[in-house]
Amino acid sequence: MRARSLVVGAVTMAIVACRRPPAGTVLECHPCPGEIAPLPPPAGEKAPGLPDLPARSPRNASYSIDARLDPERHTLQGSLVLEWRNTTGQPQTTLPFHLYWNAFRNTLSTAARGEGRRPVRPRPSDGTRGFGYIQLASVHQLSDAGETDLTPTLGYVQPDDRNTDDRTVAEIVTPVPVPPDGTTRFKIEWTAHWKGAWNAHQFHPTTEFFSDYGVYDVRLTVPQGFVVGATGSLVGAIDNPDGTRTHHFHQDDVHDFAWVTSRRMAERLGRFDDQGYPPVDIRLLVQPEHVHLAERYIEATKVCLRSYGSWAAPYPYGHVTVVDPAWNSASGGMEYPTLFTGGASVLSPPVLQSPELVTIHECGHQFWYGLVGNNEFEEAWLDEGVNSYHEDKAAQIALGPQAWGRRYFGPLRAGRGSRAPVPVVAPDVWMRRGESERAGLRRAGAIDVMARRGWDYRTPEAYTINSYGKPALSLQTLEALVGDEAMTQIMRTYARRYRFAHPTSEDFIAVVNEVTHQDYRWFFDQTWFSSELCDYAVTVRNERVQAPAGYLEGRDGRPLLTPPAREEGRKAAGPFDSEVVVLRIGGVRLPVELRVEFADGREVRESWDGQYRWTRYRYHGAKVRAAEVDPDGKIALDVDPGNNSWADNEPVARRAASKWAMRWMFWLQNLLELHTLLG
């Protein structure tokens, strides 16, 4: 059996964080595919009109960790010293700790149960290999007077669902309260095993991480010959007499630590050193069968560092580690401070943009979650959504349009992380960015309000669309409202003000209002805090103007009966009376534009505030040939662009429709034949 990479976290426990439309609004044109505004130069540490970048984080939770891996026994033993400063503003005697690894302890954990969402549990084919746990052996509080054993106070709590079988949050109790801004130290010994106010939430299927910033000094001991990648930079490594090797990593100003080790990973190096940006060393740990994709991984990482650093604030750490996980290992697409995992297949045509897209997205989390540490438990859209918004823009600039394709010959029952190996690409069929998000919003957007905690959504799809797609589309729409320059100023202000901090949605909205000097609460109330959908449509009616008939006034002033004129053929000359109706089908009210084209070549643009259910425009003269609401694609939130346009049934339109219908039918026929063959 092929060996698999071991992706393990040295800090599987961590102390958790504490936290204390207007009239006349007009949309600017949101860049259509291929028309994204060029990257502005990055702003320096001190830039006019922007907050200064902080030199360091609060560093109120810092760790010194020693961990030893035994791959034969599938265990990770370790000890740590935690120095914690109380920033809650209140005396604290009870301290909660995350024990994320216990999400995989058994099928009774909250993550494994799923509770209506996609559960996190081993695949049946894994047998018992997918289970694992972390256990605290001892907890001592350190002081000048000595050590106080707090192990007897250790207990497990379930603040979210009262599931007493869940052990992902532990609490200890100190004999003397830690005063506000006071500092204390703890020594903790723990073992992780696998066969495979406070803000402290359990580990849920749809939540990730949230913790305080600090300094991590970590020593990892593994068998000699193992390649190790980790958060931070390598301070040094020494060989031990027992055949192991200890790797020493150090990183300031991060809120977590992760590492990866394997015998079979290859190493490839790159460097990002664009003008105006701090240089970054890129270290790629790649599966041997994916070495041919190494340059694509590294270049995609540079795309992210360049574009996100321009739109937000430059990446401050001098290094980043990219991990290419084992095939179908369920370890792909995950972010950690200065380290992230991608994901690739041996067969990866560049037009499918894999591994580029996942690399840009996960590297993007270094900015949104890593440097700006929002609460992923309660407001996942502040990192996943903001990240997806920037990912689409970065990919459009660097990669261009994405081809449509499917993969085949995968497992009959695809488990978590499963992926079919053989791609089939449809030539000349391209996907517009945002279409999959828009389709998801159309299907599931009305199920839940976007602003909900990660485990409170009704379905997994509702979580996904409200954490990724809807916030990304809403930010694209906001960009059209405020303009590209203002949006860049918003994101830069937000990124700089809240670097190494824990902002909320209200903080982001306040920045929008501050930069624009307008109150955009009306926009967020309809999008982030509502389940209403946005959908505008257009209808057109053309009627040829008939000659006057009936009792008309004669020359002598008397009524003169005039019969209707006979129409000379279907295309008789004469003016038209045309009516164009714009409909607001959805509940979201946004200003929209209308473009009307006439048979004589004229074009008219109209603007509507979008408040009422419909508005009507009447025209006299040449026949309306085409009409389109939101012609520049400014309203990314519109769930059904298909009803945004209308075209007269002229031969040209019929030829275009026939051309595309034949092309799609051809590919549909080929796909059906392929499915029949595989079946």
XYZ file of C-alpha atoms in Angstrom:
679
model
C 0.000 0.000 0.000
C 1.317 3.443 -0.911
C 2.526 5.493 2.046
C 0.560 8.599 2.919
C 1.739 11.922 4.284
C 1.192 12.536 7.958
C -0.345 15.973 8.456
C -0.363 16.707 12.151
C -0.630 19.809 14.299
C 1.913 20.374 17.028
C -0.604 22.604 18.730
C -3.711 20.468 18.669
C -4.669 22.379 21.782
C -4.525 26.134 22.031
C -5.872 28.719 24.408
C -8.743 30.470 22.670
C -9.304 34.123 21.964
C -11.105 36.699 24.079
C -12.965 39.582 22.392
C -14.358 42.707 23.558
C -29.844 52.975 -0.180
C -29.480 56.628 -0.266
C -31.085 58.707 -2.986
C -28.982 59.102 -6.076
C -26.865 55.990 -5.563
C -25.484 54.881 -8.922
C -23.524 51.741 -9.724
C -20.130 52.081 -11.304
C -19.297 49.446 -13.877
C -17.994 46.298 -12.206
C -15.210 44.844 -14.351
C -16.469 42.056 -16.556
C -14.362 38.938 -17.214
C -11.087 40.030 -18.744
C -11.624 43.647 -17.637
C -10.456 43.561 -14.015
C -8.732 46.817 -13.124
C -4.922 46.497 -13.039
C -3.221 46.019 -9.692
C -2.365 49.258 -7.913
C 1.132 49.404 -6.411
C 1.251 48.103 -2.839
C 1.005 50.596 -0.003
C 3.984 50.870 2.337
C 4.048 50.541 6.111
C 3.127 54.205 6.401
C 0.854 55.367 3.598
C -1.123 58.619 3.308
C -4.775 58.177 4.199
C -4.287 54.661 5.574
C -3.746 53.324 9.105
C -0.160 52.480 9.974
C 0.676 48.790 9.979
C 1.332 47.439 13.487
C 4.894 46.333 14.117
C 3.793 43.283 16.117
C 0.758 41.463 17.460
C -0.487 41.681 21.080
C 1.416 38.435 21.802
C -0.903 37.504 24.643
C -0.673 33.725 24.073
C 2.831 32.420 23.367
C 4.015 28.820 23.283
C 7.246 26.896 23.718
C 6.539 23.385 22.457
C 8.392 20.082 22.251
C 6.763 17.264 20.285
C 7.967 13.786 19.290
C 6.433 11.700 16.508
C 6.406 7.896 16.621
C 5.117 6.810 13.189
C 5.161 3.135 14.130
C 2.886 3.598 17.144
C 0.948 6.438 15.498
C 1.503 8.733 18.458
C 2.610 12.282 19.030
C 3.859 13.074 22.521
C 4.618 16.556 23.659
C 4.894 19.180 26.325
C 4.511 22.913 26.187
C 4.871 26.027 28.261
C 2.188 28.625 27.614
C 2.546 32.242 28.676
C -0.848 33.893 28.699
C -1.814 37.508 29.326
C -5.370 38.275 30.384
C -6.845 40.749 27.886
C -10.498 40.114 28.813
C -10.731 43.092 31.147
C -12.043 40.789 33.890
C -10.319 38.538 36.445
C -10.206 34.967 35.132
C -10.097 31.689 37.012
C -11.490 29.374 34.324
C -9.463 28.940 31.146
C -10.775 26.977 28.135
C -8.529 25.155 25.678
C -9.276 23.768 22.213
C -8.560 20.058 21.756
C -9.382 19.869 18.051
C -7.967 16.375 17.602
C -10.809 14.967 19.726
C -13.217 15.725 16.895
C -11.930 12.409 15.504
C -12.048 10.556 18.823
C -15.185 8.556 17.991
C -18.501 8.753 16.174
C -20.122 10.528 19.128
C -18.280 13.837 18.829
C -20.197 16.867 17.615
C -18.143 16.953 14.430
C -18.841 13.270 13.713
C -22.560 13.578 14.370
C -22.880 16.459 11.969
C -26.315 17.466 13.294
C -27.850 18.118 9.897
C -24.559 19.207 8.359
C -21.848 17.250 6.630
C -20.300 15.124 9.392
C -16.557 14.829 9.907
C -15.914 11.144 10.317
C -13.617 8.483 8.826
C -14.457 6.920 5.497
C -15.757 3.350 5.826
C -12.801 2.139 3.773
C -10.438 3.521 6.428
C -11.743 1.185 9.117
C -10.337 2.319 12.470
C -7.471 4.259 10.888
C -9.485 7.462 10.766
C -9.929 7.773 14.523
C -7.607 9.732 16.785
C -7.575 11.729 19.983
C -5.580 14.046 22.202
C -5.251 13.548 25.940
C -3.794 15.927 28.505
C -1.536 14.057 30.903
C -0.905 16.950 33.264
C -1.475 20.685 33.647
C 0.616 22.810 36.019
C 0.529 26.532 36.693
C 4.027 27.984 37.019
C 5.043 30.795 39.335
C 8.088 32.039 41.195
C 6.917 29.985 44.170
C 6.868 26.751 42.179
C 4.309 24.639 40.320
C 0.621 24.164 41.139
C -0.972 20.983 39.815
C -4.229 21.911 38.053
C -4.800 18.471 36.524
C -7.588 17.617 39.021
C -9.546 20.670 37.820
C -9.453 19.555 34.190
C -12.864 18.950 32.633
C -14.615 18.992 29.278
C -17.342 21.490 28.396
C -19.821 21.730 25.532
C -20.895 25.386 25.287
C -22.665 25.024 21.948
C -24.755 21.850 21.970
C -24.371 20.234 25.421
C -23.153 17.037 23.788
C -21.420 15.434 26.766
C -19.610 13.007 24.443
C -17.744 15.876 22.780
C -14.268 16.597 24.151
C -13.035 19.338 21.838
C -13.058 22.027 24.558
C -11.394 21.505 27.940
C -11.321 23.818 30.938
C -8.943 24.234 33.852
C -9.495 26.283 37.004
C -6.784 28.337 38.692
C -6.779 28.726 42.485
C -6.152 32.470 42.221
C -7.789 34.652 39.540
C -5.537 36.045 36.838
C -6.119 39.828 37.025
C -6.823 41.992 33.955
C -3.612 42.428 31.969
C -1.959 39.957 34.332
C 0.286 37.191 33.002
C 0.542 33.555 34.018
C 2.350 30.479 32.716
C 1.220 26.888 32.309
C 3.134 23.684 31.691
C 1.110 21.043 29.883
C 1.986 17.498 28.852
C -0.144 15.762 26.265
C -0.392 12.810 23.924
C -2.121 12.664 20.556
C -2.922 9.298 19.024
C -4.444 8.374 15.731
C -4.991 5.309 13.696
C -5.360 7.688 11.214
C -15.471 36.749 27.824
C -14.170 33.775 26.452
C -14.849 32.668 22.981
C -14.435 28.906 22.999
C -16.569 26.854 20.643
C -16.568 23.137 20.039
C -15.217 21.753 16.782
C -18.124 21.546 14.318
C -18.230 20.053 10.808
C -18.472 23.535 9.275
C -16.129 25.532 11.505
C -12.405 26.056 11.616
C -10.163 28.039 13.964
C -10.022 31.135 16.161
C -7.299 31.962 18.669
C -5.003 34.624 20.086
C -1.774 35.901 18.548
C 1.563 35.094 20.083
C 5.055 33.701 19.607
C 5.605 30.012 18.804
C 8.933 28.339 19.492
C 8.639 24.666 18.547
C 10.963 21.668 18.458
C 9.737 18.685 16.440
C 11.466 15.311 16.736
C 10.889 12.806 13.925
C 12.785 9.821 12.499
C 15.796 10.748 10.420
C 14.930 10.848 6.729
C 11.547 12.497 7.278
C 10.968 15.829 5.544
C 9.399 18.422 7.861
C 7.512 21.594 7.015
C 5.981 23.869 9.623
C 4.685 27.263 10.578
C 7.625 29.640 10.899
C 11.229 29.514 9.791
C 13.717 26.749 10.535
C 16.132 27.840 13.256
C 18.174 24.655 13.089
C 18.127 20.855 13.171
C 20.190 18.290 15.072
C 20.539 14.528 14.747
C 19.931 12.524 17.912
C 21.667 9.255 18.953
C 18.372 7.338 18.801
C 18.050 7.829 15.039
C 15.731 10.803 15.252
C 16.201 14.391 14.164
C 14.906 17.472 15.996
C 13.769 20.405 13.849
C 13.515 23.796 15.574
C 10.982 26.294 14.172
C 10.178 29.801 15.375
C 7.484 32.272 14.386
C 6.367 35.582 15.886
C 2.877 37.039 15.650
C 0.712 34.113 14.546
C -2.322 32.515 16.164
C -1.674 28.828 15.519
C 0.991 26.344 14.528
C 0.820 23.421 12.095
C 3.322 21.042 10.608
C 3.651 18.215 8.135
C 6.128 15.374 7.837
C 6.623 12.485 5.449
C 9.362 10.281 4.051
C 8.290 10.731 0.475
C 7.785 14.446 -0.114
C 10.115 16.278 -2.479
C 11.217 19.853 -1.866
C 11.145 22.681 -4.396
C 12.055 26.300 -3.670
C 10.958 29.618 -5.098
C 11.158 33.284 -4.184
C 8.737 36.176 -4.482
C 10.630 39.453 -4.731
C 8.461 41.874 -6.724
C 9.338 45.535 -6.391
C 7.540 47.230 -3.518
C 6.863 43.993 -1.633
C 8.860 42.367 1.171
C 10.651 39.298 -0.267
C 9.154 35.903 0.562
C 10.877 32.519 0.317
C 8.465 29.878 -0.992
C 9.042 26.279 0.046
C 6.973 23.623 -1.713
C 6.712 20.103 -0.301
C 5.302 18.055 -3.144
C 4.364 14.440 -3.758
C 6.874 12.759 -6.118
C 4.168 12.064 -8.693
C 3.251 15.774 -8.724
C 6.735 17.238 -9.166
C 5.836 18.279 -12.711
C 3.285 20.670 -11.144
C 5.807 22.350 -8.842
C 6.308 25.464 -10.939
C 2.550 25.954 -11.238
C 2.191 25.731 -7.452
C 4.954 28.283 -6.920
C 3.696 30.702 -9.566
C 0.157 30.570 -8.163
C 1.560 31.390 -4.727
C 3.278 34.426 -6.231
C 0.001 35.486 -7.857
C -1.629 35.505 -4.435
C 1.190 37.326 -2.642
C 1.250 39.951 -5.386
C -2.478 40.616 -5.788
C -3.595 40.278 -2.176
C -0.621 42.332 -1.054
C -1.740 45.055 -3.437
C -5.432 45.039 -2.544
C -4.897 44.634 1.219
C -1.427 44.916 2.762
C 1.813 43.110 1.867
C 2.553 39.738 3.457
C 4.951 40.473 6.343
C 6.500 37.065 6.986
C 9.585 36.245 4.957
C 8.534 32.678 4.194
C 5.567 30.477 3.328
C 5.352 26.692 3.049
C 3.107 25.094 0.427
C 2.155 21.448 0.950
C 0.932 19.198 -1.846
C -0.977 16.507 0.090
C -1.248 12.863 -0.831
C -3.894 11.916 -3.388
C -7.374 11.584 -1.833
C -5.947 12.052 1.660
C -8.661 14.570 2.680
C -5.835 16.921 3.696
C -6.074 19.320 0.772
C -7.269 22.889 0.682
C -6.505 23.951 4.247
C -4.883 27.039 5.716
C -2.575 27.565 8.682
C -0.233 30.442 9.564
C 2.644 30.594 7.028
C 1.690 27.097 5.808
C -1.154 25.815 3.669
C -2.114 22.702 1.731
C -3.113 22.670 -1.918
C -4.271 19.665 -3.868
C -3.601 18.282 -7.321
C -4.030 15.359 -9.660
C -1.339 13.758 -11.782
C -3.398 14.768 -14.809
C -4.019 18.494 -14.369
C -4.589 20.379 -17.648
C -3.695 24.054 -17.166
C -7.064 25.188 -18.551
C -8.800 23.596 -15.537
C -6.615 25.797 -13.298
C -5.868 23.104 -10.753
C -3.803 23.364 -8.576
C -3.729 27.122 -9.248
C -7.154 28.035 -7.848
C -6.849 26.107 -4.602
C -3.328 27.491 -4.167
C -4.466 31.090 -4.597
C -7.385 30.530 -2.233
C -5.446 28.834 0.550
C -2.525 31.219 0.257
C -5.105 34.017 0.405
C -6.046 32.840 3.868
C -2.649 34.070 5.016
C -4.277 37.501 4.681
C -7.901 36.770 5.589
C -7.781 34.632 8.737
C -4.010 34.759 9.231
C -3.222 38.471 9.432
C -6.798 39.649 10.004
C -8.014 37.146 12.580
C -11.794 37.164 12.375
C -13.841 34.593 14.271
C -14.274 31.693 11.841
C -16.707 29.988 14.188
C -19.201 32.830 14.213
C -18.492 34.857 11.061
C -16.834 32.605 8.520
C -17.751 34.937 5.645
C -15.193 37.479 6.878
C -12.378 35.171 5.790
C -13.879 32.635 3.376
C -16.051 35.205 1.628
C -13.511 38.024 1.493
C -10.918 35.495 0.366
C -13.182 34.111 -2.390
C -13.848 37.656 -3.608
C -10.131 38.342 -3.972
C -9.431 34.867 -5.352
C -11.790 35.436 -8.290
C -10.176 38.779 -9.107
C -6.637 37.434 -8.808
C -7.415 34.388 -10.944
C -9.062 36.482 -13.642
C -6.019 38.740 -13.909
C -3.391 36.002 -13.797
C -5.100 32.947 -15.278
C -7.887 34.197 -17.514
C -11.076 32.213 -18.150
C -11.449 28.694 -16.796
C -12.392 25.798 -19.058
C -15.279 23.482 -18.317
C -14.424 19.872 -17.592
C -15.294 16.763 -15.637
C -13.294 13.970 -14.012
C -13.969 10.255 -14.396
C -12.986 6.824 -13.057
C -13.333 7.871 -9.423
C -14.607 5.673 -6.572
C -18.225 4.549 -6.766
C -18.870 6.197 -3.425
C -16.793 9.327 -3.256
C -15.831 10.058 0.331
C -14.509 13.204 1.897
C -11.568 14.435 -0.155
C -12.131 11.875 -2.931
C -11.444 12.958 -6.477
C -11.663 11.203 -9.819
C -8.284 11.030 -11.597
C -9.030 11.409 -15.322
C -10.076 14.857 -16.601
C -12.122 15.444 -19.747
C -12.066 19.032 -21.036
C -14.725 20.476 -23.324
C -12.888 22.531 -25.987
C -13.937 26.173 -26.352
C -16.391 25.968 -23.457
C -15.439 28.497 -20.800
C -16.943 29.237 -17.415
C -17.623 32.769 -16.299
C -16.238 33.317 -12.818
C -18.923 33.426 -10.178
C -21.408 31.266 -12.071
C -21.129 28.316 -9.688
C -21.561 30.661 -6.709
C -24.568 32.259 -8.383
C -26.100 28.862 -9.070
C -25.616 27.890 -5.432
C -27.195 31.137 -4.299
C -30.147 30.483 -6.584
C -30.615 26.990 -5.099
C -29.944 27.584 -1.424
C -29.613 31.311 -0.818
C -33.091 31.687 0.638
C -32.637 28.898 3.202
C -30.672 30.957 5.730
C -29.623 34.486 6.538
C -25.936 34.846 5.717
C -24.963 36.203 9.135
C -25.179 33.029 11.218
C -22.754 30.942 13.219
C -21.089 28.189 11.222
C -23.022 25.346 12.854
C -26.432 27.086 12.748
C -27.079 26.792 9.003
C -29.769 24.328 8.044
C -27.795 22.413 5.406
C -24.161 22.028 4.311
C -24.957 23.852 1.072
C -26.478 26.754 3.008
C -23.245 27.011 5.010
C -21.123 26.902 1.862
C -23.049 29.488 -0.124
C -23.351 31.863 2.841
C -19.706 31.555 3.859
C -18.104 31.575 0.406
C -20.313 32.437 -2.558
C -22.800 35.004 -1.294
C -20.279 37.208 0.536
C -17.964 37.121 -2.492
C -20.802 38.126 -4.827
C -21.956 40.802 -2.389
C -18.465 42.322 -2.286
C -18.319 42.323 -6.083
C -21.642 44.181 -6.076
C -20.389 46.570 -3.402
C -17.352 47.283 -5.559
C -19.705 48.299 -8.357
C -21.556 50.589 -5.958
C -18.534 52.399 -4.548
C -16.059 52.091 -7.423
C -12.740 50.290 -7.783
C -10.574 52.920 -6.099
C -12.870 53.250 -3.097
C -13.080 49.469 -2.754
C -9.298 49.198 -2.710
C -9.198 51.900 -0.045
C -11.818 49.995 1.982
C -9.909 46.717 1.868
C -6.576 48.377 2.628
C -8.014 50.285 5.578
C -9.686 47.170 6.957
C -6.589 44.988 6.471
C -4.242 47.477 8.117
C -6.450 48.572 10.993
C -7.271 45.012 12.019
C -3.965 43.281 11.372
C -3.293 40.969 14.335
C -6.793 41.753 15.639
C -10.220 40.092 15.749
C -12.664 42.257 13.745
C -16.374 41.615 13.292
C -18.832 42.293 10.484
C -19.768 45.557 12.178
C -16.129 46.629 12.042
C -16.041 45.971 8.302
C -19.274 47.900 7.713
C -17.908 50.808 9.739
C -14.839 50.918 7.484
C -17.054 50.961 4.376
C -19.024 53.913 5.757
C -15.857 55.705 6.849
C -14.109 55.437 3.487
C -17.151 56.248 1.342
C -18.571 58.935 3.663
C -21.958 57.295 3.168
C -24.135 54.955 5.192
C -24.230 51.576 3.453
C -26.197 49.852 6.199
C -29.085 49.536 3.715
C -26.881 47.379 1.480
C -25.672 45.012 4.207
C -29.136 44.723 5.759
C -30.362 43.323 2.439
C -27.404 41.058 1.751
C -25.465 39.955 4.840
C -28.380 40.142 7.273
C -31.142 38.867 5.012
C -32.028 35.732 3.081
C -33.695 37.692 0.280
C -32.425 37.070 -3.245
C -31.625 39.574 -5.969
C -33.196 39.053 -9.388
C -33.990 41.629 -12.058
C -35.585 40.861 -15.433
C -36.710 42.675 -18.560
C -39.614 42.256 -20.984
C -40.255 44.069 -24.280
C -43.368 44.667 -26.386
C -43.205 46.226 -29.864
C -46.374 47.374 -31.648
C -46.401 48.959 -35.074
C -48.146 52.323 -35.057
C -51.375 52.064 -37.048
C -52.775 54.886 -39.126
C -55.568 56.691 -37.254
C -59.004 55.133 -37.774
C -62.523 55.740 -36.555
C -64.329 59.082 -36.341
C -61.627 61.624 -36.989
C -62.040 65.328 -37.308
C -62.435 66.347 -40.938
C -61.352 69.552 -42.595
C -64.681 71.115 -41.917
C -64.519 70.149 -38.292
C -67.127 67.434 -38.614
C -66.439 63.794 -37.564
C -65.231 61.751 -40.505
C -65.366 57.950 -40.346
C -62.003 56.575 -41.467
C -61.527 52.780 -41.898
C -58.354 51.041 -40.589
C -55.517 50.930 -43.082
C -54.559 47.547 -44.505
C -51.106 46.282 -43.430
C -48.882 45.712 -46.436
C -46.972 42.532 -45.413
C -45.344 41.633 -42.105
C -42.594 44.194 -42.448
C -44.638 47.177 -43.513
C -42.888 50.471 -42.967
C -43.946 52.688 -40.137
C -42.955 53.695 -36.622
C -43.361 51.510 -33.545
C -44.663 52.092 -30.060
C -42.425 50.056 -27.765
C -42.694 49.241 -24.087
C -39.772 47.991 -21.997
C -40.576 46.792 -18.473
C -37.876 46.150 -15.865
C -39.009 43.758 -13.127
C -37.644 43.301 -9.634
C -38.432 39.646 -8.979
C -36.249 39.230 -5.883
C -36.472 40.988 -2.551
C -33.131 42.821 -2.720
C -33.465 46.424 -3.917
C -30.496 47.847 -5.790
C -30.138 50.600 -8.393
C -29.977 49.146 -11.892
C -29.325 50.319 -15.411
C -31.096 49.460 -18.636
C -29.691 49.467 -22.153
C -32.127 49.611 -25.069
C -31.028 49.140 -28.700
C -33.218 50.173 -31.632
C -33.429 48.917 -35.185
C -32.069 52.211 -36.538
C -28.847 51.778 -34.548
C -29.680 54.124 -31.691
C -28.939 53.127 -28.081
C -30.545 54.506 -24.944
C -29.399 54.075 -21.338
C -31.827 54.386 -18.442
C -31.273 54.301 -14.669
C -33.775 53.037 -12.109
C -33.571 53.009 -8.321
C -34.948 49.444 -8.245
C -37.224 50.125 -5.291
C -40.669 49.242 -6.624
C -41.545 45.891 -8.179
C -41.341 47.207 -11.740
C -40.881 50.259 -13.889
C -41.858 50.938 -17.493
C -40.211 52.864 -20.319
C -42.067 53.809 -23.507
C -40.477 54.672 -26.848
C -41.867 55.839 -30.189
C -40.067 55.438 -33.480
C -37.747 52.639 -34.502
C -38.460 49.145 -33.250
C -36.682 47.957 -30.084
C -34.200 45.333 -31.227
C -32.684 44.394 -27.841
C -32.914 45.340 -24.187
C -30.770 44.367 -21.235
C -30.997 45.168 -17.551
C -27.639 45.449 -15.767
C -25.799 45.374 -19.122
C -22.347 45.759 -17.558
C -22.777 42.900 -15.078
C -22.514 45.180 -12.067
C -24.961 43.265 -9.877
C -23.041 40.067 -9.234
C -25.741 39.041 -6.741
C -28.372 38.654 -9.478
C -29.237 34.966 -9.243
C -30.637 34.644 -12.776
C -28.746 36.613 -15.435
C -30.639 34.613 -18.050
C -33.706 36.827 -17.701
C -31.706 40.057 -17.832
C -31.834 40.424 -21.599
C -34.275 40.304 -24.478
C -33.558 40.190 -28.218
C -35.892 40.484 -31.184
C -36.450 37.261 -33.070
C -34.439 38.326 -36.084
C -32.432 35.904 -38.279
C -29.124 36.966 -36.695
C -30.406 36.111 -33.232
C -31.759 32.823 -34.506
C -28.420 31.952 -36.105
C -26.519 32.695 -32.884
C -28.923 30.634 -30.817
C -28.710 27.766 -33.275
C -24.919 27.888 -33.285
C -24.613 27.651 -29.512
C -27.428 25.165 -29.176
C -25.717 22.862 -31.679
C -22.383 23.209 -29.860
C -23.885 22.411 -26.476
C -25.946 19.552 -27.877
C -22.794 18.117 -29.434
C -21.007 18.090 -26.095
C -24.077 16.829 -24.275
C -24.241 13.926 -26.713
C -20.550 13.159 -26.140
C -20.952 13.277 -22.373
C -23.988 10.994 -22.471
C -22.082 8.535 -24.643
C -19.153 8.652 -22.212
C -21.439 8.071 -19.235
C -23.031 5.147 -21.074
C -19.608 3.675 -21.809
C -18.482 4.016 -18.193
C -21.771 2.668 -16.886
